[in-house]
mmCIF file of C-alpha atoms in Angstrom:
data_model
loop_
_atom_site.group_PDB
_atom_site.id
_atom_site.type_symbol
_atom_site.label_atom_id
_atom_site.label_comp_id
_atom_site.label_asym_id
_atom_site.label_seq_id
_atom_site.Cartn_x
_atom_site.Cartn_y
_atom_site.Cartn_z
ATOM 1 C CA MET T 1 -1.003 -53.447 -66.949
ATOM 2 C CA THR T 2 2.389 -52.431 -67.820
ATOM 3 C CA GLY T 3 1.113 -48.910 -68.355
ATOM 4 C CA TYR T 4 -0.082 -48.660 -64.786
ATOM 5 C CA ALA T 5 3.161 -50.123 -63.443
ATOM 6 C CA THR T 6 5.169 -47.557 -65.333
ATOM 7 C CA LEU T 7 2.870 -44.802 -64.111
ATOM 8 C CA ALA T 8 3.198 -46.071 -60.542
ATOM 9 C CA ARG T 9 6.957 -46.256 -60.937
ATOM 10 C CA TYR T 10 7.071 -42.634 -62.173
ATOM 11 C CA ALA T 11 4.825 -41.569 -59.306
ATOM 12 C CA LEU T 12 7.156 -43.248 -56.814
ATOM 13 C CA TRP T 13 10.144 -41.575 -58.443
ATOM 14 C CA ALA T 14 8.363 -38.220 -58.291
ATOM 15 C CA ALA T 15 7.489 -38.769 -54.609
ATOM 16 C CA LEU T 16 11.110 -39.747 -53.915
ATOM 17 C CA ILE T 17 12.375 -36.644 -55.718
ATOM 18 C CA ILE T 18 9.930 -34.426 -53.786
ATOM 19 C CA ALA T 19 10.966 -36.053 -50.470
ATOM 20 C CA CYS T 20 14.654 -35.638 -51.306
ATOM 21 C CA THR T 21 14.067 -32.016 -52.319
ATOM 22 C CA ARG T 22 12.249 -31.330 -49.046
ATOM 23 C CA PHE T 23 15.037 -33.024 -47.071
ATOM 24 C CA VAL T 24 17.742 -31.043 -48.873
ATOM 25 C CA TRP T 25 15.708 -27.819 -48.424
ATOM 26 C CA HIS T 26 15.265 -28.521 -44.705
ATOM 27 C CA MET T 27 18.982 -29.258 -44.251
ATOM 28 C CA ALA T 28 20.009 -26.167 -46.214
ATOM 29 C CA SER T 29 17.675 -23.855 -44.264
ATOM 30 C CA THR T 30 18.796 -25.360 -40.942
ATOM 31 C CA ILE T 31 22.443 -24.919 -41.867
ATOM 32 C CA HIS T 32 21.734 -21.362 -43.066
ATOM 33 C CA ASP T 33 19.844 -20.484 -39.860
ATOM 34 C CA ASN T 34 22.604 -21.940 -37.698
ATOM 35 C CA ILE T 35 25.269 -20.029 -39.599
ATOM 36 C CA PHE T 36 23.179 -16.839 -39.328
ATOM 37 C CA ASN T 37 22.577 -17.307 -35.589
ATOM 38 C CA ASP T 38 26.234 -18.140 -34.985
ATOM 39 C CA GLY T 39 27.239 -15.028 -36.896
ATOM 40 C CA ARG T 40 24.794 -12.901 -34.942
ATOM 41 C CA ALA T 41 26.032 -14.351 -31.643
ATOM 42 C CA ALA T 42 29.641 -13.734 -32.694
ATOM 43 C CA GLU T 43 28.848 -10.125 -33.623
ATOM 44 C CA ARG T 44 27.046 -9.607 -30.309
ATOM 45 C CA ALA T 45 29.978 -11.084 -28.373
ATOM 46 C CA GLU T 46 32.371 -8.811 -30.255
ATOM 47 C CA TRP T 47 30.162 -5.769 -29.573
ATOM 48 C CA LEU T 48 29.828 -6.676 -25.881
ATOM 49 C CA GLU T 49 33.585 -7.096 -25.599
ATOM 50 C CA LYS T 50 34.131 -3.642 -27.079
ATOM 51 C CA ASP T 51 31.397 -2.129 -24.894
ATOM 52 C CA LYS T 52 32.401 -4.015 -21.739
ATOM 53 C CA ASP T 53 34.408 -1.141 -20.225
ATOM 54 C CA ARG T 54 31.582 1.366 -20.698
ATOM 55 C CA ILE T 55 29.072 -1.040 -19.164
ATOM 56 C CA GLU T 56 31.368 -1.657 -16.173
ATOM 57 C CA GLU T 57 31.843 2.104 -15.654
ATOM 58 C CA GLN T 58 28.095 2.666 -15.810
ATOM 59 C CA ALA T 59 27.458 -0.179 -13.368
ATOM 60 C CA LYS T 60 30.061 1.234 -10.964
ATOM 61 C CA ALA T 61 28.601 4.758 -11.230
ATOM 62 C CA LEU T 62 25.098 3.389 -10.717
ATOM 63 C CA GLY T 63 26.208 1.441 -7.646
ATOM 64 C CA GLU T 64 27.888 4.535 -6.163
ATOM 65 C CA ALA T 65 24.789 6.637 -6.867
ATOM 66 C CA MET T 66 22.559 4.041 -5.224
ATOM 67 C CA ASP T 67 24.846 4.029 -2.159
ATOM 68 C CA ARG T 68 24.677 7.843 -1.949
ATOM 69 C CA VAL T 69 20.889 7.770 -2.252
ATOM 70 C CA ALA T 70 20.646 5.076 0.443
ATOM 71 C CA LYS T 71 22.866 7.120 2.794
ATOM 72 C CA GLN T 72 20.829 10.269 2.111
ATOM 73 C CA ASN T 73 17.603 8.370 2.763
ATOM 74 C CA GLU T 74 19.040 7.075 6.035
ATOM 75 C CA ARG T 75 20.040 10.621 7.070
ATOM 76 C CA ASN T 76 16.581 11.923 6.123
ATOM 77 C CA ILE T 77 14.860 9.174 8.097
ATOM 78 C CA THR T 78 17.098 9.811 11.115
ATOM 79 C CA LYS T 79 16.497 13.576 10.942
ATOM 80 C CA THR T 80 12.754 13.077 10.521
ATOM 81 C CA MET T 81 12.587 10.750 13.510
ATOM 82 C CA GLU T 82 14.593 13.230 15.615
ATOM 83 C CA VAL T 83 12.228 16.045 14.628
ATOM 84 C CA VAL T 84 9.161 13.902 15.330
ATOM 85 C CA ASP T 85 10.567 12.892 18.728
ATOM 86 C CA GLU T 86 11.313 16.534 19.589
ATOM 87 C CA ARG T 87 7.816 17.538 18.492
ATOM 88 C CA ASP T 88 6.227 14.774 20.564
ATOM 89 C CA LYS T 89 8.261 15.779 23.628
ATOM 90 C CA ALA T 90 7.341 19.451 23.159
ATOM 91 C CA LEU T 91 3.646 18.600 22.758
ATOM 92 C CA ALA T 92 3.736 16.409 25.869
ATOM 93 C CA LYS T 93 5.457 19.202 27.813
ATOM 94 C CA LEU T 94 2.869 21.717 26.583
ATOM 95 C CA LYS T 95 -0.015 19.475 27.632
ATOM 96 C CA ASN T 96 1.629 18.865 31.009
ATOM 97 C CA ASP T 97 2.218 22.606 31.506
ATOM 98 C CA MET T 98 -1.393 23.390 30.570
ATOM 99 C CA ARG T 99 -2.638 20.700 32.957
ATOM 100 C CA THR T 100 -0.420 22.092 35.733
ATOM 101 C CA MET T 101 -1.624 25.623 35.030
ATOM 102 C CA ARG T 102 -5.267 24.531 35.236
ATOM 103 C CA THR T 103 -4.736 22.826 38.589
ATOM 104 C CA ASN T 104 -2.530 25.529 40.162
ATOM 105 C CA THR T 105 -4.510 28.655 39.269
ATOM 106 C CA ARG T 106 -7.556 30.065 40.944
ATOM 107 C CA GLY T 107 -9.081 30.983 37.615
ATOM 108 C CA MET T 108 -8.542 33.771 35.146
ATOM 109 C CA TRP T 109 -9.121 37.317 36.267
ATOM 110 C CA ILE T 110 -9.445 40.560 34.327
ATOM 111 C CA SER T 111 -9.202 44.091 35.653
ATOM 112 C CA ALA T 112 -12.380 46.080 36.099
ATOM 113 C CA LYS T 113 -10.896 48.889 33.989
ATOM 114 C CA ALA T 114 -10.505 46.475 31.037
ATOM 115 C CA CYS T 115 -14.177 45.470 31.354
ATOM 116 C CA ASP T 116 -15.513 49.015 31.570
ATOM 117 C CA ASP T 117 -16.832 50.077 28.179
ATOM 118 C CA SER T 118 -17.462 53.691 29.191
ATOM 119 C CA GLY T 119 -13.852 54.419 30.031
ATOM 120 C CA HIS T 120 -14.436 55.323 33.700
ATOM 121 C CA SER T 121 -14.681 52.765 36.421
ATOM 122 C CA SER T 122 -17.872 52.688 38.424
ATOM 123 C CA LEU T 123 -16.667 49.794 40.550
ATOM 124 C CA SER T 124 -15.367 50.642 43.959
ATOM 125 C CA GLY T 125 -12.337 48.935 45.344
ATOM 126 C CA ARG T 126 -8.605 48.990 45.044
ATOM 127 C CA ASN T 127 -7.397 50.912 42.025
ATOM 128 C CA ASP T 128 -3.745 49.958 42.157
ATOM 129 C CA ASP T 129 -2.267 48.026 39.269
ATOM 130 C CA SER T 130 -1.810 44.905 41.307
ATOM 131 C CA ARG T 131 -1.286 41.767 39.249
ATOM 132 C CA GLU T 132 -2.563 39.455 41.957
ATOM 133 C CA SER T 133 -5.549 37.393 40.954
ATOM 134 C CA GLY T 134 -8.659 38.061 42.951
ATOM 135 C CA GLY T 135 -7.857 41.677 43.777
ATOM 136 C CA ALA T 136 -10.660 44.057 44.656
ATOM 137 C CA ASP T 137 -10.702 45.687 41.233
ATOM 138 C CA GLN T 138 -10.645 42.401 39.311
ATOM 139 C CA ILE T 139 -13.407 40.232 37.923
ATOM 140 C CA ARG T 140 -13.120 36.477 37.464
ATOM 141 C CA LEU T 141 -13.894 35.171 33.985
ATOM 142 C CA PRO T 142 -16.665 32.585 33.638
ATOM 143 C CA GLY T 143 -15.600 28.917 33.478
ATOM 144 C CA ASP T 144 -16.547 28.399 29.825
ATOM 145 C CA VAL T 145 -14.558 31.506 28.805
ATOM 146 C CA GLU T 146 -11.581 30.225 30.811
ATOM 147 C CA ARG T 147 -11.819 26.833 29.121
ATOM 148 C CA ARG T 148 -12.029 28.371 25.650
ATOM 149 C CA LEU T 149 -9.085 30.682 26.317
ATOM 150 C CA GLN T 150 -7.036 27.751 27.616
ATOM 151 C CA GLU T 151 -7.967 25.689 24.536
ATOM 152 C CA ILE T 152 -6.972 28.588 22.272
ATOM 153 C CA GLY T 153 -3.670 28.936 24.142
ATOM 154 C CA GLU T 154 -3.009 25.208 23.882
ATOM 155 C CA LEU T 155 -3.902 25.182 20.180
ATOM 156 C CA ALA T 156 -1.606 28.163 19.568
ATOM 157 C CA GLY T 157 1.221 26.383 21.399
ATOM 158 C CA GLU T 158 0.646 23.199 19.374
ATOM 159 C CA THR T 159 0.646 25.217 16.146
ATOM 160 C CA VAL T 160 3.979 26.836 17.012
ATOM 161 C CA ILE T 161 5.472 23.460 17.945
ATOM 162 C CA LYS T 162 4.261 21.850 14.707
ATOM 163 C CA TYR T 163 5.511 24.804 12.638
ATOM 164 C CA ASN T 164 8.960 24.573 14.232
ATOM 165 C CA ALA T 165 9.010 20.790 13.701
ATOM 166 C CA CYS T 166 8.075 21.237 10.048
ATOM 167 C CA ALA T 167 10.746 23.927 9.582
ATOM 168 C CA ASN T 168 13.369 21.684 11.221
ATOM 169 C CA LYS T 169 12.326 18.732 9.083
ATOM 170 C CA LEU T 170 12.419 20.694 5.848
ATOM 171 C CA ARG T 171 15.658 22.499 6.671
ATOM 172 C CA SER T 172 17.661 19.449 5.547
ATOM 173 C CA VAL T 173 15.952 19.213 2.152
ATOM 174 C CA ALA T 174 14.914 22.789 1.370
ATOM 175 C CA LYS T 175 15.727 26.357 2.250
ATOM 176 C CA VAL T 176 13.340 27.594 4.936
ATOM 177 C CA VAL T 177 12.614 31.312 4.747
ATOM 178 C CA PRO T 178 11.844 32.696 8.216
ATOM 179 C CA ASN T 179 8.836 34.923 8.847
ATOM 180 C CA LYS T 180 9.648 38.602 9.206
#
């Protein structure tokens, strides 16, 4: 049995040597990794210290740029709201004026000469160039024609108001070329 005891003893010694080798390997790799990480951290700290001024300048410039952009945005929002308010007031005034015109007029009239296709008037009546509505040589337009003409006039007024509002809004951010 002494052979097996010797074999067992050698096996235990081999296991002890393997365990010690693993322990030493683990300690060496841990120490190496810590030294490497410490060195890397030290290099990074040194680099950051050297680059600190540039980073501070960039941060300051970025902060100033963000402040300028915020102020410009505030001005743009204020200008846009002013333009929108002006547009809304102008549209309300236009609608009010159109409503007043509809209630205060006795209809739309056209001269008999303008209606005559042949060029000579066959209608009898006053031939003066009176601008009064309902004159003898004038013809009243039908109600649906009046309504359509008023709608066209209102739409034209709204279009002009919206164009002017758009031009005023864009004037602060772009060059507006006027129509000629």
